Structure formats: C-alpha cells, structure tokens
C-alpha cells in the first residue's frame, strides 16, 4: 500500500489500553435526568417504570457485548463488569466506553414506549461513562458494595425529600434540613413524621438490580443448552434484587468473577452425575480422582449441595490458580481445607 505523509497521525493517538489480568468495570450515568424526570412527570421519589427501562437497556448492552458477566444498576446508573481475560476492542477503554454509551442510549430510546406507552419521549436521553481497571476479586466486590451503599442512601434521601415536599415544606427548607443528614436521621424523619418504615420499601428500590449472564443454571454451566441470541435470550437473564456485599451472592454465582472456578464447579456436577447416587442430597462417598496428572483430591466428606459455596473460596485463589500444581501451593490449599 502506498505511504502518505500523514500516517504519523496514528502515533499521536493516546494509549488507553487498560492493564491485562484486570477486570474492567464500566459505569454509565444519566445526564440531565432531573430534567428528563420532571418533563415526563415521573413518579417521586422513584418511578418503577424508569428503573425497569434502565434494566431493559442494560440487558441490551449485555446482549451486544458478550464478555459482560454481570450488571448492577439503580436510579440513573448501571455498572458492567467484563471477564478478566476479555480482549474486547483490544481492551481499549475509549472504545468500550463508546460502545456502552451508544448501545445503552439507543436502547433507552427504542424501548421507551414499552414502559411509557402514554408518554412521548420529548428529547433523546444522554449518558456518560467511565471505566475502572480492578486487579483483585476484593476490588470488584468492594466496587459493587460501594454502588449498592450509594443506592441505599440515595433512595433513603429521595424518599425523605419527596415526603417533606408533599407535606408542604418548601424546597429551600427541605434542602437545608436534609443537608448532611445521616442514615439514622433520615430514618427518624420518615418514622416520626410519616410513620414510614424504610425497611419495608421494595427491594428493587433499596437494593438495586443485579443482572447475571444467563449462560448458567443455578451457578453451573449448562453444557447441553445452547443459548440463543437476542429476544429469546432476554427471558434467560437472571435478574435479582439482593445484597451484593455478603458472601452468599458471590458464592452462588462464582462465574461472575472466576470462569475457572465455574469450570471446576461444573466438573463437580459431572462427577456427581457420573456416580450412580440415588440420593441427590449430601453424600459421604469420596469423589473419584480425575485422571489428569495435576488433579487434586476433594475431602472425603463433601456435600454436593455446598458446591456453590466452594466457588467463593475458589474465587479468592483464582489469581494464583496456575500455581496449584506446585507442591507448595497444593500444601497451602490442603491446609485451608479447599482440596
């Protein structure tokens, strides 16, 4: 191909490839949503239709970008975590951000009428997006704990704010009273003035929404099930309104952060099916050792029903997974009761 004098321009493009062996988490956030909510007369403090529209747009992003394993959203934001080993867009942050923003914005506008059939969209929605490169499992867990804590506080604040306005308090006085208010103070306002127990609010509002990649069934791969694309895939998404801070969620869905842990749990599933065991509950037999030279023995007493909980522990050692064949590492794992 003939060379021209302006090829050097390519070298001026800034390097934006995030580090390998890191999870990328992209968070999209609505721009001017106060205006959007006011103009279209959304219900206060929270409009369930808007939340469900955001979730539908997030699912559209997950359909389009295959390497997303989980999404979490509340109010006017959604976060997406990509597989640690993803090579999507050659791991270039600017392209990932652009793809998410364009797909989410388009889906929000396209599916508007499904959730607001009697309200015409007055102007196109807009979103910004930023991206994090997180190096450890704990980093990712802490990130989502942070966003869910923000969900709790924002919904609590907005609930108190909205009720005070409806009670006849001026906007200026409401903002002054709630400025710097703690969670305890906000709860006391709702209980003492409005006889409202915040803990009784719907989990959708308090917890936000988690969407899990639908290539699993109860936390395990389904090798025989071929996942279709687009519309038929929407029904297979796992949609939850649950706490992401404790170990239960990450133990039940280890594949979110650790595809290798998922594979090992799927191996347990295969071993169980291979054994002719009538009782599907906890069993006392020893799972046969696999034929591979680097296989390891599981404890003699092992409850298959607890297999998903092992995923949490496997996730914590995933960074060192390749070293499990070394005697030192195997001794360490055995001492911790993992193998």
PDB file of C-alpha atoms in Angstrom, residues 69-70 88 134 161 170 190 211-212 215 240 250 252 259 271-272 284 305 332:
ATOM      1  CA  UNK A  69     -20.729 -11.264  33.128  1.00  0.00           C
ATOM      2  CA  UNK A  70     -22.750  -9.022  35.433  1.00  0.00           C
ATOM      3  CA  UNK A  88     -12.987  -6.992  23.532  1.00  0.00           C
ATOM      4  CA  UNK A 134      -9.714  -3.590  39.091  1.00  0.00           C
ATOM      5  CA  UNK A 161     -37.047  14.662  50.388  1.00  0.00           C
ATOM      6  CA  UNK A 170     -40.565  24.480  50.938  1.00  0.00           C
ATOM      7  CA  UNK A 190     -39.585   9.073  57.905  1.00  0.00           C
ATOM      8  CA  UNK A 211     -28.338  -8.940  36.083  1.00  0.00           C
ATOM      9  CA  UNK A 212     -26.313 -12.122  35.678  1.00  0.00           C
ATOM     10  CA  UNK A 215     -25.180 -18.936  30.499  1.00  0.00           C
ATOM     11  CA  UNK A 240     -32.047 -10.168  41.220  1.00  0.00           C
ATOM     12  CA  UNK A 250     -20.647 -14.338  45.248  1.00  0.00           C
ATOM     13  CA  UNK A 252     -23.917 -18.669  44.492  1.00  0.00           C
ATOM     14  CA  UNK A 259     -14.580 -18.603  34.937  1.00  0.00           C
ATOM     15  CA  UNK A 271     -18.612 -36.199  38.725  1.00  0.00           C
ATOM     16  CA  UNK A 272     -21.859 -36.334  40.657  1.00  0.00           C
ATOM     17  CA  UNK A 284     -20.385 -39.290  52.159  1.00  0.00           C
ATOM     18  CA  UNK A 305     -25.295 -29.069  47.861  1.00  0.00           C
ATOM     19  CA  UNK A 332      -1.334 -24.392  51.208  1.00  0.00           C
TER      20      UNK A 332
END
